[in-house]
Short mmCIF file of N, CA and C and ligand atoms in Angstrom, two decimals:
data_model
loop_
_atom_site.label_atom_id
_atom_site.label_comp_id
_atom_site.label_asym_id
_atom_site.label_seq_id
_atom_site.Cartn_x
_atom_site.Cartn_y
_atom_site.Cartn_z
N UNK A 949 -11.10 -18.74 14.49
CA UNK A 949 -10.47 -17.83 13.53
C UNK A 949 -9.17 -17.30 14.14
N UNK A 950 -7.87 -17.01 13.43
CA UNK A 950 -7.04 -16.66 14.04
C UNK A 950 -6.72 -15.69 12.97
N UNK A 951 -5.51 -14.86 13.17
CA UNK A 951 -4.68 -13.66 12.15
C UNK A 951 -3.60 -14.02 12.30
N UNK A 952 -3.13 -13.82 11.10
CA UNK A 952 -1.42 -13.96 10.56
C UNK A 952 -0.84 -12.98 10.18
N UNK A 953 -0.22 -11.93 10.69
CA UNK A 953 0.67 -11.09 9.92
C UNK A 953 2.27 -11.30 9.03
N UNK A 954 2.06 -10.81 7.76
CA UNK A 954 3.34 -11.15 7.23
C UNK A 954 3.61 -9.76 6.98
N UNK A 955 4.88 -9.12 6.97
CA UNK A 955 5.52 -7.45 6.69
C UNK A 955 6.09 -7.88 5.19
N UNK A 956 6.15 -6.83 4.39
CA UNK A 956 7.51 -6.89 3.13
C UNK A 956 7.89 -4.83 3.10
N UNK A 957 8.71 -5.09 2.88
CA UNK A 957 9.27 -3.93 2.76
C UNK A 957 9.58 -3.29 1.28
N UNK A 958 9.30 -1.96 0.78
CA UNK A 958 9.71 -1.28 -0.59
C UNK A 958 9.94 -0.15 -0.14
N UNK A 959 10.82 0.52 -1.47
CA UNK A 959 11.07 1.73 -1.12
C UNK A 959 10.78 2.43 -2.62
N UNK A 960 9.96 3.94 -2.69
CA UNK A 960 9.58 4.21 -3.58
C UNK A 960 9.78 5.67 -3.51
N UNK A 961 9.38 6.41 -4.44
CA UNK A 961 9.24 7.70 -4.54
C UNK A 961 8.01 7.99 -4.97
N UNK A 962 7.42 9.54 -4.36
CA UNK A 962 6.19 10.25 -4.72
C UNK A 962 6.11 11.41 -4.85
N UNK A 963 5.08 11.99 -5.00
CA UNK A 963 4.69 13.72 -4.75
C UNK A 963 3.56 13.60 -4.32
N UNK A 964 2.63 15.03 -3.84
CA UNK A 964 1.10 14.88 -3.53
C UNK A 964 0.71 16.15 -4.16
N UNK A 965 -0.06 15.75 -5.23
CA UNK A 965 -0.92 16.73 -6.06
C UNK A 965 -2.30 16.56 -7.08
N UNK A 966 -2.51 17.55 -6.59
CA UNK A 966 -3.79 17.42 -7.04
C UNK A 966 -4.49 18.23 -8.44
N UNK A 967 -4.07 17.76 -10.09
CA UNK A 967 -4.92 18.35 -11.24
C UNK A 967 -5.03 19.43 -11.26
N UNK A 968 -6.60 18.76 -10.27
CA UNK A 968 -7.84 20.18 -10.63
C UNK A 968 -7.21 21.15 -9.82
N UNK A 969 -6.13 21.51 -9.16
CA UNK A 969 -6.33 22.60 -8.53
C UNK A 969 -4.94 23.47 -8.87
N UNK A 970 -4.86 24.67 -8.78
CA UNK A 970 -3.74 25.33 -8.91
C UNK A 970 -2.47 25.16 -8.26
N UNK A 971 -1.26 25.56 -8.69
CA UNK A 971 -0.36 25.45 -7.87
C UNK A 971 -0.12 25.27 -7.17
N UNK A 972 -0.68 27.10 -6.73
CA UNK A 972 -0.61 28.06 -5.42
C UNK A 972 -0.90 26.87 -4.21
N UNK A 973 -2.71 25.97 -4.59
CA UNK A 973 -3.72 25.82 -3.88
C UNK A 973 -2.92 24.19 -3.37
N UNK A 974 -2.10 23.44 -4.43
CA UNK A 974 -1.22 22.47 -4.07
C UNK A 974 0.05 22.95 -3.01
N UNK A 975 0.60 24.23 -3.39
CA UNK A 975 1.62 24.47 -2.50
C UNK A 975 0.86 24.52 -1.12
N UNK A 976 0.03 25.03 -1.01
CA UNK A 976 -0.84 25.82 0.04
C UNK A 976 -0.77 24.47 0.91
N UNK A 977 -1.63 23.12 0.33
CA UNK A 977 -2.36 21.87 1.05
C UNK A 977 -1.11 20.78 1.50
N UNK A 978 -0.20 20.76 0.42
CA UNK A 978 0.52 20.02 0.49
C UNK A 978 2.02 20.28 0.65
N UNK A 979 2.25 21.44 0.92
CA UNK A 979 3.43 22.13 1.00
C UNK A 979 4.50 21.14 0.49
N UNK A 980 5.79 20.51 1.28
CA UNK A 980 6.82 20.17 0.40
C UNK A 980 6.82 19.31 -0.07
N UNK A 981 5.64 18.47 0.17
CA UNK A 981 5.52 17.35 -0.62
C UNK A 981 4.57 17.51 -2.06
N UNK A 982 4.76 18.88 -1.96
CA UNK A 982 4.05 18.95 -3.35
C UNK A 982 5.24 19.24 -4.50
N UNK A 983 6.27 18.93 -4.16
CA UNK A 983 7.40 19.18 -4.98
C UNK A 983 7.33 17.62 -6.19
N UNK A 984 7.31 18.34 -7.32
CA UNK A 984 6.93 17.64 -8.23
C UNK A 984 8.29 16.31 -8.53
N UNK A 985 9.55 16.76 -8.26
CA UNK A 985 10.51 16.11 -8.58
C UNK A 985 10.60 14.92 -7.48
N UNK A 986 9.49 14.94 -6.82
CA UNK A 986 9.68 13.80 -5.69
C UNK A 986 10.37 13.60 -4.50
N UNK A 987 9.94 12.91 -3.94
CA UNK A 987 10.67 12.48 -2.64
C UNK A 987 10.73 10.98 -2.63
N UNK A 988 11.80 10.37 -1.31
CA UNK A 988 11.32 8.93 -1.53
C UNK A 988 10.51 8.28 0.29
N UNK A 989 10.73 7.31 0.03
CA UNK A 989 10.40 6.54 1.63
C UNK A 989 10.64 5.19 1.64
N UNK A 990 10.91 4.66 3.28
CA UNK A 990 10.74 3.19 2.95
C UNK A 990 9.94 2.65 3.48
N UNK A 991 8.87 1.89 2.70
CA UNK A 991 7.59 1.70 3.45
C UNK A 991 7.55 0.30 4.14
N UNK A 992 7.31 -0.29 5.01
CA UNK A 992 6.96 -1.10 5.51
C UNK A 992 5.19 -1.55 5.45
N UNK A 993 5.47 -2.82 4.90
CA UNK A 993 3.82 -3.06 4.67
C UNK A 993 3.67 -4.46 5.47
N UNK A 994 2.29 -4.67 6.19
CA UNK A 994 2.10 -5.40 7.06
C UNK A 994 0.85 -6.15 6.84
N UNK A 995 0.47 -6.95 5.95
CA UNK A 995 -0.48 -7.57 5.84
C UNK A 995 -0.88 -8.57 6.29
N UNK A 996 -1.86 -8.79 7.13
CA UNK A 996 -2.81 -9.81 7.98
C UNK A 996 -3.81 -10.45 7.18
N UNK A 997 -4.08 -11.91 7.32
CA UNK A 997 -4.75 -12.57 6.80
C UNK A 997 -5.64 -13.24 8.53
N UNK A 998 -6.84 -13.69 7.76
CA UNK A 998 -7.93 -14.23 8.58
C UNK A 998 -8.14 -15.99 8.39
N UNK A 999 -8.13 -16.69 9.11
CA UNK A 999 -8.78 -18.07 8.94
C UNK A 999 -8.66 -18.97 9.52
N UNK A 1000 -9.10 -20.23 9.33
CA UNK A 1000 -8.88 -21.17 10.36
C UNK A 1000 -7.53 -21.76 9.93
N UNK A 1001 -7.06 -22.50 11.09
CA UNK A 1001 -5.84 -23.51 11.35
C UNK A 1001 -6.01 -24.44 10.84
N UNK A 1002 -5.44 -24.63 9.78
CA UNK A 1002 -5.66 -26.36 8.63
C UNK A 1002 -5.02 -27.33 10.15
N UNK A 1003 -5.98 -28.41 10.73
CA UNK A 1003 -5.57 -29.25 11.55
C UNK A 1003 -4.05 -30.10 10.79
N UNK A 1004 -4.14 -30.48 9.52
CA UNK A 1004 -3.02 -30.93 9.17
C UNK A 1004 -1.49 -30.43 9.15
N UNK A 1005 -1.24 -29.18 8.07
CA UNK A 1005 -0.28 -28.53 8.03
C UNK A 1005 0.03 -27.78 9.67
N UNK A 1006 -0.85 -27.10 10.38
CA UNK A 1006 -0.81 -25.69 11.38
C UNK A 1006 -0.96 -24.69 10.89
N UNK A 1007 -1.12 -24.26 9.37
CA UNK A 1007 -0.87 -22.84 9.12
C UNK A 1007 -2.55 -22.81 8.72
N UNK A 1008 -2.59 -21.24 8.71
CA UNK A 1008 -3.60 -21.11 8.48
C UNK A 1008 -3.85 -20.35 6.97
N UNK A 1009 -1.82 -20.19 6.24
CA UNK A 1009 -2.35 -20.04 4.91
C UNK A 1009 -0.46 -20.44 4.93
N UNK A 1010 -0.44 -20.99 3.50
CA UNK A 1010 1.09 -21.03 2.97
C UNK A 1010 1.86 -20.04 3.09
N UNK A 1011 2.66 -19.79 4.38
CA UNK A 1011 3.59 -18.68 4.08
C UNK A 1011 4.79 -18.13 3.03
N UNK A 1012 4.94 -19.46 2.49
CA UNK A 1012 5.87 -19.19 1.47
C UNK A 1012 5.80 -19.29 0.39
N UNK A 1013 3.62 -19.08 -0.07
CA UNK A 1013 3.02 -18.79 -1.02
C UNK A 1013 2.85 -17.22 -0.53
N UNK A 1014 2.60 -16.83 0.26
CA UNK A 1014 1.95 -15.95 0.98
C UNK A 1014 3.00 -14.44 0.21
N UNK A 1015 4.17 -14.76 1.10
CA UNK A 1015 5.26 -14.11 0.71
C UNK A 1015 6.00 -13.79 -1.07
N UNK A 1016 5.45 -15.12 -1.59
CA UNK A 1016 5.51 -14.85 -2.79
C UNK A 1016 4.05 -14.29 -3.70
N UNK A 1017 3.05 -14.00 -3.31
CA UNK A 1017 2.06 -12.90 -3.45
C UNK A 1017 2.44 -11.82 -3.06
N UNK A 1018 2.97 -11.17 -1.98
CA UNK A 1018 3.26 -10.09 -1.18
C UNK A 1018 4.46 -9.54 -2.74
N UNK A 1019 5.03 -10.56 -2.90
CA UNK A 1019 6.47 -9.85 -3.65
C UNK A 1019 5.75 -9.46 -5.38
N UNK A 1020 4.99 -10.44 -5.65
CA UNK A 1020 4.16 -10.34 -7.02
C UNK A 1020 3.37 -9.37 -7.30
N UNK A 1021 2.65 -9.37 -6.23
CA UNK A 1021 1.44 -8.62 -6.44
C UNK A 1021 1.55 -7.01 -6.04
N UNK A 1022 2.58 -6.26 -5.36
CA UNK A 1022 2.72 -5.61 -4.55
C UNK A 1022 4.54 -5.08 -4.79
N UNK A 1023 5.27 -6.19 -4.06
CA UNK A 1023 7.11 -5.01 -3.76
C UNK A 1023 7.41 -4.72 -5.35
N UNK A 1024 7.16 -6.28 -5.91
CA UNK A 1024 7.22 -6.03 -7.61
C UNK A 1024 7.47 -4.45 -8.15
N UNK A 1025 6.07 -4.56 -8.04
CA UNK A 1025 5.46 -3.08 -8.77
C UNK A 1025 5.95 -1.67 -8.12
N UNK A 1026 5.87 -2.13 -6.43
CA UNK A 1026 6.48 -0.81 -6.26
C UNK A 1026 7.36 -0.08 -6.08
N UNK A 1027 8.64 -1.29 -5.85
CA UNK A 1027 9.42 -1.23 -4.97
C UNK A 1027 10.91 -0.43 -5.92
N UNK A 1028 11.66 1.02 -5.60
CA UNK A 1028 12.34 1.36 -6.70
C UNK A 1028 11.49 1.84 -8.24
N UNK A 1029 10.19 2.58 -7.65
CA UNK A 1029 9.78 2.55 -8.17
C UNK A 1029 9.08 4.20 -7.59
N UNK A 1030 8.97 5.57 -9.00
CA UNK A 1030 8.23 6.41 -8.56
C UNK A 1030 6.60 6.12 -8.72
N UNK A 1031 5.97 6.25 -7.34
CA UNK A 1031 4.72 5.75 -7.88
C UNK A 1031 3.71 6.67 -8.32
N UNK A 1032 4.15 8.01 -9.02
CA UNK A 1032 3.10 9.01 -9.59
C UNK A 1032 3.67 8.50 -11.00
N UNK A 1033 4.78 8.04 -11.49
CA UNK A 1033 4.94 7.90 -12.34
C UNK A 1033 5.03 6.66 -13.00
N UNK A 1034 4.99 5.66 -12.76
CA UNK A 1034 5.22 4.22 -13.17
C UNK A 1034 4.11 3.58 -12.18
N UNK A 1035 3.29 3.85 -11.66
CA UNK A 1035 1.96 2.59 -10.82
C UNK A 1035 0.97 3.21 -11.76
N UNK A 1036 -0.06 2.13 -11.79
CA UNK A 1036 -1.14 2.92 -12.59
C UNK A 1036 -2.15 3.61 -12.12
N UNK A 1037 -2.36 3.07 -10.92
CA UNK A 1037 -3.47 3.71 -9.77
C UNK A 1037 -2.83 4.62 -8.90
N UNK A 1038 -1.95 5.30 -9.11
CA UNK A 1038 -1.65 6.45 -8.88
C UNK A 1038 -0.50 7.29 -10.31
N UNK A 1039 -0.66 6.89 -11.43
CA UNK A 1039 -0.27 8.03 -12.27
C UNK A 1039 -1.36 9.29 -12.60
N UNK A 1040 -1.17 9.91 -13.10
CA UNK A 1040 -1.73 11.16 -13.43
C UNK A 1040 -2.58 11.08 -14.33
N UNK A 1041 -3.86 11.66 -14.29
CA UNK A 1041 -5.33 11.83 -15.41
C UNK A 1041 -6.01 11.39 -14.39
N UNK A 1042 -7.64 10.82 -14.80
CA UNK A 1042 -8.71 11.06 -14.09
C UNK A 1042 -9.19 9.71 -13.25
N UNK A 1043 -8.08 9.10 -13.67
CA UNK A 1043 -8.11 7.67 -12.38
C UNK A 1043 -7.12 7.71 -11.68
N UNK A 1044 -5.85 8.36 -11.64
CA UNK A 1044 -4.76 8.32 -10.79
C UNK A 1044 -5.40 9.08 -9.47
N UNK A 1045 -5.08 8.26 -8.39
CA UNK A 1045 -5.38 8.79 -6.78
C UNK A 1045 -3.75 9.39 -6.17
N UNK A 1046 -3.74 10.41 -5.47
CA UNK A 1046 -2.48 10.51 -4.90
C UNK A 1046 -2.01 9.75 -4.25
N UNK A 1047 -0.58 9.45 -4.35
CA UNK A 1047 -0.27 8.33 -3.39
C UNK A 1047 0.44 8.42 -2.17
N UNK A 1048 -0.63 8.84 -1.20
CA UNK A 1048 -0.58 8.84 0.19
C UNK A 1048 -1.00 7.98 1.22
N UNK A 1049 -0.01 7.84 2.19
CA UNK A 1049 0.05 6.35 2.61
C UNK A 1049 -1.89 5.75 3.03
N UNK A 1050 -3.11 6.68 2.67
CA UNK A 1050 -3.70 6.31 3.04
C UNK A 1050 -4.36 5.20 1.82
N UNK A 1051 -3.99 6.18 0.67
CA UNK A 1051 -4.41 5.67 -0.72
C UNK A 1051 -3.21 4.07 -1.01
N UNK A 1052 -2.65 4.22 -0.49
CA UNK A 1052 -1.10 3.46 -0.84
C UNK A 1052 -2.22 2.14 0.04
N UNK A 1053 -2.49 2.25 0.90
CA UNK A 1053 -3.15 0.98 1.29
C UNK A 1053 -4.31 0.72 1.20
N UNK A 1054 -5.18 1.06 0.63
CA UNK A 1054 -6.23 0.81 -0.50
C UNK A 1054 -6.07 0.25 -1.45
N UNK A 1055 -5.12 0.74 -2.42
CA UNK A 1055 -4.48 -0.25 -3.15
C UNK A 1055 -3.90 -1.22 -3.29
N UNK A 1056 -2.63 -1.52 -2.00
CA UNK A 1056 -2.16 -2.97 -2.11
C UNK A 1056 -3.62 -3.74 -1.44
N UNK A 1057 -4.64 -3.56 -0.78
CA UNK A 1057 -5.79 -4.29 -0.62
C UNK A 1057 -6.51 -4.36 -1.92
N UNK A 1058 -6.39 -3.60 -2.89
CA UNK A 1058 -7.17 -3.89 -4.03
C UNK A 1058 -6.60 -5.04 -4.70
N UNK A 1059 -4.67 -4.83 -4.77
CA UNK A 1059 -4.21 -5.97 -5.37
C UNK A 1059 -4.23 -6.85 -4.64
N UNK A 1060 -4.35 -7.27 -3.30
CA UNK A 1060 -3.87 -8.72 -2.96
C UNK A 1060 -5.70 -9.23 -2.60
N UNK A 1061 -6.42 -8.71 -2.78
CA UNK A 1061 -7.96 -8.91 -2.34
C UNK A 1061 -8.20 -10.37 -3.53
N UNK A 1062 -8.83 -11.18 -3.42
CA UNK A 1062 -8.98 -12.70 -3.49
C UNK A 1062 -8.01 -13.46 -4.20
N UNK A 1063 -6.51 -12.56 -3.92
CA UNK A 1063 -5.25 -13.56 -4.40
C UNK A 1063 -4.63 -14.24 -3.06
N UNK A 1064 -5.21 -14.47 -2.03
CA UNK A 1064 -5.00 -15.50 -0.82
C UNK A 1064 -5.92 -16.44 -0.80
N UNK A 1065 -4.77 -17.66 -1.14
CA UNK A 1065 -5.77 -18.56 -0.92
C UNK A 1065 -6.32 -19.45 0.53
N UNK A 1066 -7.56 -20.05 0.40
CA UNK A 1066 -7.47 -19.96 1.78
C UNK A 1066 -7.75 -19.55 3.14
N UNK A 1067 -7.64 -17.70 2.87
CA UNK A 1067 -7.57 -17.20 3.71
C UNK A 1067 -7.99 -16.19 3.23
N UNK A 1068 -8.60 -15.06 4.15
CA UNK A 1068 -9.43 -13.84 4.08
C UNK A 1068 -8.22 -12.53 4.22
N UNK A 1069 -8.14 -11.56 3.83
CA UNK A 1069 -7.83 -10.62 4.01
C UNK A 1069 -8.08 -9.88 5.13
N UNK A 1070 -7.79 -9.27 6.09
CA UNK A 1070 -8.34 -8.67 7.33
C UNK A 1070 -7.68 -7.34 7.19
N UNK A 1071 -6.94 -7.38 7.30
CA UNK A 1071 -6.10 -6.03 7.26
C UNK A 1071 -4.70 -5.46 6.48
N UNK A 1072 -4.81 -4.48 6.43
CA UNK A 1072 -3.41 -3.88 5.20
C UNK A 1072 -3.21 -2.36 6.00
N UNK A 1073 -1.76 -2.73 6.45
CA UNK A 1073 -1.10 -1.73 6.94
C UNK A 1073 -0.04 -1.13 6.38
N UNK A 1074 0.28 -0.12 6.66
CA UNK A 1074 1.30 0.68 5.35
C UNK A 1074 2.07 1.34 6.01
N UNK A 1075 3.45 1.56 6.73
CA UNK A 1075 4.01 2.64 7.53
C UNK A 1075 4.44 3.69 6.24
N UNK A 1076 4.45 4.49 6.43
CA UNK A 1076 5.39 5.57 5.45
C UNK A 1076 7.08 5.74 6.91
N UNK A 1077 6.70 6.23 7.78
CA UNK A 1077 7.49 6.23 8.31
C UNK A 1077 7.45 5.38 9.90
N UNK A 1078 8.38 5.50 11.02
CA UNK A 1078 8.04 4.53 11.74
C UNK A 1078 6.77 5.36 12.85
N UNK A 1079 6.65 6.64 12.37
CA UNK A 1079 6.09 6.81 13.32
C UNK A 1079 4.72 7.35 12.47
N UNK A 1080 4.15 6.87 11.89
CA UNK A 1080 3.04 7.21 10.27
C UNK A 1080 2.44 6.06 9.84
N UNK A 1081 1.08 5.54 10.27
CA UNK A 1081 0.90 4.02 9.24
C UNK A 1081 -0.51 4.78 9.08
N UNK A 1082 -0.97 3.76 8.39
CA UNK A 1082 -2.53 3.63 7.72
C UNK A 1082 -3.06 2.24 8.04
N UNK A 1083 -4.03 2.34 8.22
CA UNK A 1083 -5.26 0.74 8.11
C UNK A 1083 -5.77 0.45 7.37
N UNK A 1084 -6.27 -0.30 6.77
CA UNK A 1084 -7.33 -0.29 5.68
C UNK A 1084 -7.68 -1.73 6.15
N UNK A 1085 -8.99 -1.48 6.49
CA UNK A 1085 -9.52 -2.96 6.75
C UNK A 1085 -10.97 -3.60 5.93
N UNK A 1086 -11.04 -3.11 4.21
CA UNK A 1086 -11.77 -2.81 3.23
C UNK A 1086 -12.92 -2.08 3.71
N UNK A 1087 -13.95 -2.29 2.92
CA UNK A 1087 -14.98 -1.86 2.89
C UNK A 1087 -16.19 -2.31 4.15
N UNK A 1088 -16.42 -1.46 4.73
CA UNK A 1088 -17.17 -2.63 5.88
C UNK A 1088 -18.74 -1.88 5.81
ZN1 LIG B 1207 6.27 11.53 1.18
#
């Protein structure tokens, strides 16, 4: 078994808030990022795939299928894009999750989860900034 990392990069805008709770109790948790008019970032995303080495080709998945999943499934949607307001798994009502870089990579694992072919998913990394990432290595 080996791992492949491929990165793509987007840049988006957010807020962090939460409904059910008051203002005050959003200013309180989330201080300036609870500013509704947004902020932005540029995220760096780093997704690793799992599998064996096709003896023929060497790869162990099409990178330049790979990359064009990464852009489809994922920069597409987010990229120039506010994601409280235009993603669906993080807009507002009783399925929107905030979109914090921990939730942010939960989700691109939800979207790219059995769109590799080939190859297994292992890991989904998310920087918000260079010194800020998340893991998500699904459900274990
Ligand atoms: Zn932010």
């Amino acid at each position: 078994m080996i791992l492949l990392t491929r990165k793509a990069e987007f840049s988006s805008a957010h807020y962090y808030w939460n409904d059910a709770w008051s203002n005050e109790e959003n200013e309180r948790v989330f201080g300036k990022c609870a500013n509704r008019n947004g902020h932005g970032h540029n995220y760096t995303l780093e997704v690793t795939v799992e599998g064996e080495v096709d003896p023929v080709s060497g790869f162990v998945v099409d990178l330049k299928e790979l990359k064009d999943i990464l852009e489809r499934e994922v920069v597409s949607v987010y990229d120039h894009r506010h994601l409280n307001l235009e993603v669906p798994e993080f807009a507002a009502g009783p399925f929107g999750k905030i979109p914090t870089t921990e939730n942010i990579a939960i989700a691109i694992w939800e979207r790219l989860q059995g769109k590799i072919p080939n190859a297994r998913l292992h890991r989904v990394r998310v920087y918000e900034m260079p010194d800020l990432f998340a893991d998500y290595y699904g459900e274990r």
